[in-house]
XYZ file of C-alpha atoms in Angstrom:
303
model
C 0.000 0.000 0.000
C 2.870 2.329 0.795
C 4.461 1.333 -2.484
C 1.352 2.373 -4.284
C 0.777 5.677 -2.616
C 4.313 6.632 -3.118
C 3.831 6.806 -6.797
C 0.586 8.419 -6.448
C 2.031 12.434 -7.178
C -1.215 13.717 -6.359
C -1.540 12.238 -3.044
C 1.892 12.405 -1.908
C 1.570 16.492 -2.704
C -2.204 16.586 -0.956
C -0.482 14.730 2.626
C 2.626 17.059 2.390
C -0.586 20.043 2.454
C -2.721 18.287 5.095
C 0.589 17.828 7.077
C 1.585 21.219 6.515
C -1.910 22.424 7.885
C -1.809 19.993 10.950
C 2.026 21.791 12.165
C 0.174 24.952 11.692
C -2.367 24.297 14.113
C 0.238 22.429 16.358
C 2.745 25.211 16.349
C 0.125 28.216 16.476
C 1.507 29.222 20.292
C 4.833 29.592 18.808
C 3.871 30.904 15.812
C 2.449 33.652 17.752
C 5.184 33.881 20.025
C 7.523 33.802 16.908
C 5.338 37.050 15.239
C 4.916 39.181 17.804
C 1.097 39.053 17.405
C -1.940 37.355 19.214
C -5.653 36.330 17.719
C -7.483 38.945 20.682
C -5.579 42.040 21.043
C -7.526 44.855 19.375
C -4.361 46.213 17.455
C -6.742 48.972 15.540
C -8.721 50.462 18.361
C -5.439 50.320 20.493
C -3.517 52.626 17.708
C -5.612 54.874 16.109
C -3.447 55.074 13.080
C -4.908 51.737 11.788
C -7.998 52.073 10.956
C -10.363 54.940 9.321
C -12.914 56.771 10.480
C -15.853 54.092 9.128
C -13.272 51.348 10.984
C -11.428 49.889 8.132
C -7.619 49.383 7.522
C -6.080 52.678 6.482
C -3.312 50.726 4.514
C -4.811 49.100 1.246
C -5.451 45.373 0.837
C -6.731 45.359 4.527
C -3.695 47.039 6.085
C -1.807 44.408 4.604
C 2.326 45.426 5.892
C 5.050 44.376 7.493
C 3.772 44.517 11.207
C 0.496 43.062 9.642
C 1.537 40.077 7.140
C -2.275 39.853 6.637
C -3.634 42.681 7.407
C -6.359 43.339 10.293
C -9.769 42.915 10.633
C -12.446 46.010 10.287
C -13.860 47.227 13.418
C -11.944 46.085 15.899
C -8.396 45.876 14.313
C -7.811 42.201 15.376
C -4.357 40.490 13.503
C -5.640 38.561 10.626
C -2.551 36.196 10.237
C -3.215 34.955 13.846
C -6.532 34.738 13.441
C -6.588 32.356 10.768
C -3.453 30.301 12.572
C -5.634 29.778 15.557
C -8.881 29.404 13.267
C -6.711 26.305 11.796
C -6.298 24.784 14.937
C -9.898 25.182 16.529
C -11.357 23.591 13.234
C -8.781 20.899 13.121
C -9.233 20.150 16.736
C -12.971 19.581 16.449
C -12.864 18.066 13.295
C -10.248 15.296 14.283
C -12.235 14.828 17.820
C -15.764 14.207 15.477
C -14.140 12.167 13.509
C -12.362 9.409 16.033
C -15.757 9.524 18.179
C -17.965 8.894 15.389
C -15.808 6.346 13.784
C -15.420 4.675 17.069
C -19.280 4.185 17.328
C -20.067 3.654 13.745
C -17.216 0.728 13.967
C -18.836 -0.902 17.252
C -22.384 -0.363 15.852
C -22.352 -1.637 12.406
C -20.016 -4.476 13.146
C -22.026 -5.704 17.087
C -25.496 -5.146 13.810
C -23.523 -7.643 11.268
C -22.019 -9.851 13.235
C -25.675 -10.739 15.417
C -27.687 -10.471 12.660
C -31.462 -11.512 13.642
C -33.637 -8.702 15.478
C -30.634 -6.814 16.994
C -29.390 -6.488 13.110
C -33.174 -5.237 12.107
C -33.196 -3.080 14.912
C -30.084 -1.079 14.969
C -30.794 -1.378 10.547
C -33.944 0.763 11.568
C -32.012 3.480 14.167
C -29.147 4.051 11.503
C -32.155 4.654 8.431
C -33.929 6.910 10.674
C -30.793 8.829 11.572
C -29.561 9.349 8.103
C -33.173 10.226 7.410
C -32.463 13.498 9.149
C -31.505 16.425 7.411
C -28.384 16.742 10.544
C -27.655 20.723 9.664
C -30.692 21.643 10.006
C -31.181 19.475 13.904
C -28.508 20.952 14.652
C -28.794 24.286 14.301
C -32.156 23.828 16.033
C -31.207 21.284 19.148
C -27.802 23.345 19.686
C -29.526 26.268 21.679
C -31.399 23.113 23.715
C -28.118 21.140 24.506
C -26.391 24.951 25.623
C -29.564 25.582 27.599
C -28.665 22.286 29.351
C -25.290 22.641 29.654
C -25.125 26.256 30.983
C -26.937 27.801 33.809
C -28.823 30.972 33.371
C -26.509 34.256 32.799
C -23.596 32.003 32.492
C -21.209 32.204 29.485
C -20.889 29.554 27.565
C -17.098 28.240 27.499
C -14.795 28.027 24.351
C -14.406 24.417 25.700
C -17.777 23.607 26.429
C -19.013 25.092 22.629
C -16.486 22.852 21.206
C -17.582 20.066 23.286
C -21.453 20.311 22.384
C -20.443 20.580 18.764
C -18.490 17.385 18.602
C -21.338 15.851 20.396
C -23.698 16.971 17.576
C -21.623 16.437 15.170
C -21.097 12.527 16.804
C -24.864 12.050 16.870
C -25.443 13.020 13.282
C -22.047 11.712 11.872
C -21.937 8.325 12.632
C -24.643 6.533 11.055
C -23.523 5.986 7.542
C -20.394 4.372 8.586
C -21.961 1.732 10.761
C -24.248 0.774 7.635
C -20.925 0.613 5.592
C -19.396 -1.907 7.859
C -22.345 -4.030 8.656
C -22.880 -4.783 5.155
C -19.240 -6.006 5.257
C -19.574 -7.758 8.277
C -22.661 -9.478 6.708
C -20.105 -10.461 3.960
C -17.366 -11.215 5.661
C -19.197 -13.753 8.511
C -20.009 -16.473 5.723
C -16.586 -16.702 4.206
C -14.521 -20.182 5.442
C -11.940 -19.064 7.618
C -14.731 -17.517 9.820
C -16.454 -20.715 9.926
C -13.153 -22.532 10.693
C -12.842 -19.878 13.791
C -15.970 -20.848 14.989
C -15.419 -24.610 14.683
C -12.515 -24.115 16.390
C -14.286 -22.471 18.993
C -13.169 -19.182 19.293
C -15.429 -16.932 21.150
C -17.451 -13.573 19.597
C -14.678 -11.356 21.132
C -11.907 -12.853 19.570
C -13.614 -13.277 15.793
C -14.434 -9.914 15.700
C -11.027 -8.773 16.740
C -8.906 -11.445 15.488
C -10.589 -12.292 12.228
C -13.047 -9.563 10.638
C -11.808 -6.346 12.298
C -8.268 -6.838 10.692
C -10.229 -7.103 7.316
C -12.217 -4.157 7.736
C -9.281 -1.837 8.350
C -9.504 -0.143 4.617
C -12.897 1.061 4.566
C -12.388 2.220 8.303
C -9.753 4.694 7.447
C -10.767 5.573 3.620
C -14.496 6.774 5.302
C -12.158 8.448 8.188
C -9.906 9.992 5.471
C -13.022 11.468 3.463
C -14.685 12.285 6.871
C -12.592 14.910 8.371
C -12.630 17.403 5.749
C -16.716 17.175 5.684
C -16.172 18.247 9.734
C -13.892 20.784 8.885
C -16.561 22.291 6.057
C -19.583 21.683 8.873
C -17.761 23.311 12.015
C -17.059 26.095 9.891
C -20.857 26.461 8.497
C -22.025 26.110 11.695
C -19.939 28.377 13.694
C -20.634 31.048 10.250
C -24.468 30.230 10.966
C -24.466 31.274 14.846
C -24.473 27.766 16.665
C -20.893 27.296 16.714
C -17.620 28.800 18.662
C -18.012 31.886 19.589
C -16.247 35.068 20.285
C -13.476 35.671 20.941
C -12.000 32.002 20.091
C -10.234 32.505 16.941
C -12.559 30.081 14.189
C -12.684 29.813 9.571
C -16.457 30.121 10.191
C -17.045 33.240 12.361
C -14.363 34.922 10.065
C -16.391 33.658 7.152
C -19.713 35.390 8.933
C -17.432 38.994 9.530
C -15.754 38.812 5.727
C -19.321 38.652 4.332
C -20.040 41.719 6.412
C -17.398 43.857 5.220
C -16.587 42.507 1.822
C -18.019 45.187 0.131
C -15.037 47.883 1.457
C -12.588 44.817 2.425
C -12.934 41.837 0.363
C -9.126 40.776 1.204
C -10.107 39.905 5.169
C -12.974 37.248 3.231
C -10.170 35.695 1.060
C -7.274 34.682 3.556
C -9.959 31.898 5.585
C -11.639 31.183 2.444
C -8.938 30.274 0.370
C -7.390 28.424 3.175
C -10.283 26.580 3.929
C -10.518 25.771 0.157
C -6.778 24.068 -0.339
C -7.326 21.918 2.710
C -10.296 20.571 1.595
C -9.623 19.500 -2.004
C -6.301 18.313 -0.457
C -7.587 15.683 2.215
C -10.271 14.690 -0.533
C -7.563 14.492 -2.552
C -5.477 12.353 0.359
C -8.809 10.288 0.732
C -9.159 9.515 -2.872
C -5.156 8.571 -2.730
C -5.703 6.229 -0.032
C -8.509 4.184 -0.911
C -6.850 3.991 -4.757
C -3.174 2.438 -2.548
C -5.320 0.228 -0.350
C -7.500 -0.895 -3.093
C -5.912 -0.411 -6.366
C -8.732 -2.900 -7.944
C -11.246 0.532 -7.713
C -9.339 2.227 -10.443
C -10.209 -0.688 -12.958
């Protein structure tokens, strides 16, 4: 499989992007150290040289310069380049946290529904259609204000950490259903063929034929769905926090700087360009990665 993916160009240049992304988010303390600058300090209300009358950047291109490498944002004069470092790692972070927990329970789900079969199969079959049946952005734009009502007492502010939490919940609840009906159809497969048998005749128990003979043969699809999956959390964090039910101010976030580019674009389209375009390479280049993977674990799909 490594052999394979080695000669794929396109997928060797997509991981060295993903990977470049991922340090980006790792390092974005020292990168700020490093800089000079910070994601919260209100550079253009702290020097009124910045910004304008109306509050935009005085300098063109968004105050683009060299104290500002990407300018600052309208209104309040925050450091773009920051901004978008941190923004990296607060979408990454929930994205990679969505993904292991729903891959986790679509793995024990869909393989505890193929490898029963019988009414425990029909039933969990019936859970997973009804919750793919839901349209999930729309639930969870609308149960978010619930969960927060739950979570946080009256007059309380809700906590970066305790946003991010409820949205990897949601995301968890919605996310995980389509994997578990991948794998249980593979399971279904998978507990006819012989050496399956043989392990029962042999008389292994449940526990160890599901860890010792079909979970080792379910590995590809496991991380080609986890592969494709994280950029899709990436996209729906960032919708969601752009729609109002996500992080919220003043945790650095793509989506929120999204929702302020879209207010200002008319007078500053550059501060709606740096998250978008962003956004936009490290998407096509984990779809790209995703593609690349399933193709060097499988190269049979290509045919």
């Amino acid at each position: 499989m490594w052999r394979r993916f080695r000669r794929d160009r396109t997928g060797v240049a997509s991981a060295v992007i993903v990977l470049f992304f991922i340090l980006v988010a790792v390092a974005a303390p020292l990168i700020s150290l490093l800089y000079g600058k910070d994601p919260y300090t209100t550079y253009g209300l702290d020097d009124p040289g910045l910004l304008n009358e109306y509050g935009y950047p005085l300098l063109p291109n968004g105050g683009i310069s060299s104290e500002f490498w990407f300018g600052i944002e309208p209104s309040l004069g925050r450091d773009v380049f920051t901004q978008l470092v941190y923004g990296i790692r607060t979408s990454l972070l929930i994205a990679l946290a969505a993904t292991l927990t729903t891959t986790i329970l679509g793995v024990v789900v869909g393989i505890v529904a193929g490898y029963t079969g019988g009414r425990t199969d029909n039933l969990i079959g019936r859970v997973i259609d009804i919750m793919l049946s839901f349209p999930s952005t729309l639930f969870i734009i609308a149960f978010m204000p619930v969960v927060w009502n739950l979570l946080v007492s009256p007059g309380e502010e809700m906590s970066a950490l305790m946003s991010a939490t409820t949205l990897i919940i949601m995301l968890t609840v919605f996310g995980w259903a389509s994997l578990a009906r991948l794998l249980r159809g593979y399971v279904l497969s998978l507990r006819e063929r012989e050496f399956v048998e043989a392990a029962r005749v042999t008389g292994a128990s449940p526990t160890r034929i599901i860890f010792k003979e079909l979970l080792p043969n379910l590995w590809t699809p496991i991380l080609v769905q986890a592969t494709l999956a994280l950029p899709l959390y990436v996209t729906s964090e960032a919708a969601l926090s752009f729609l109002g039910v996500g992080m919220m101010e003043p945790t650095p976030d793509w989506g929120r700087m999204f929702l302020r580019g879209t207010e200002v674009y008319q007078d500053d389209i550059t501060y709606l360009m740096f998250p978008g375009v962003a956004l936009l390479i490290f998407v096509i280049a984990f779809n790209l990665l995703g593609d690349s993977v399933r193709d060097a674990f499988d190269p049979k799909i290509k045919h």
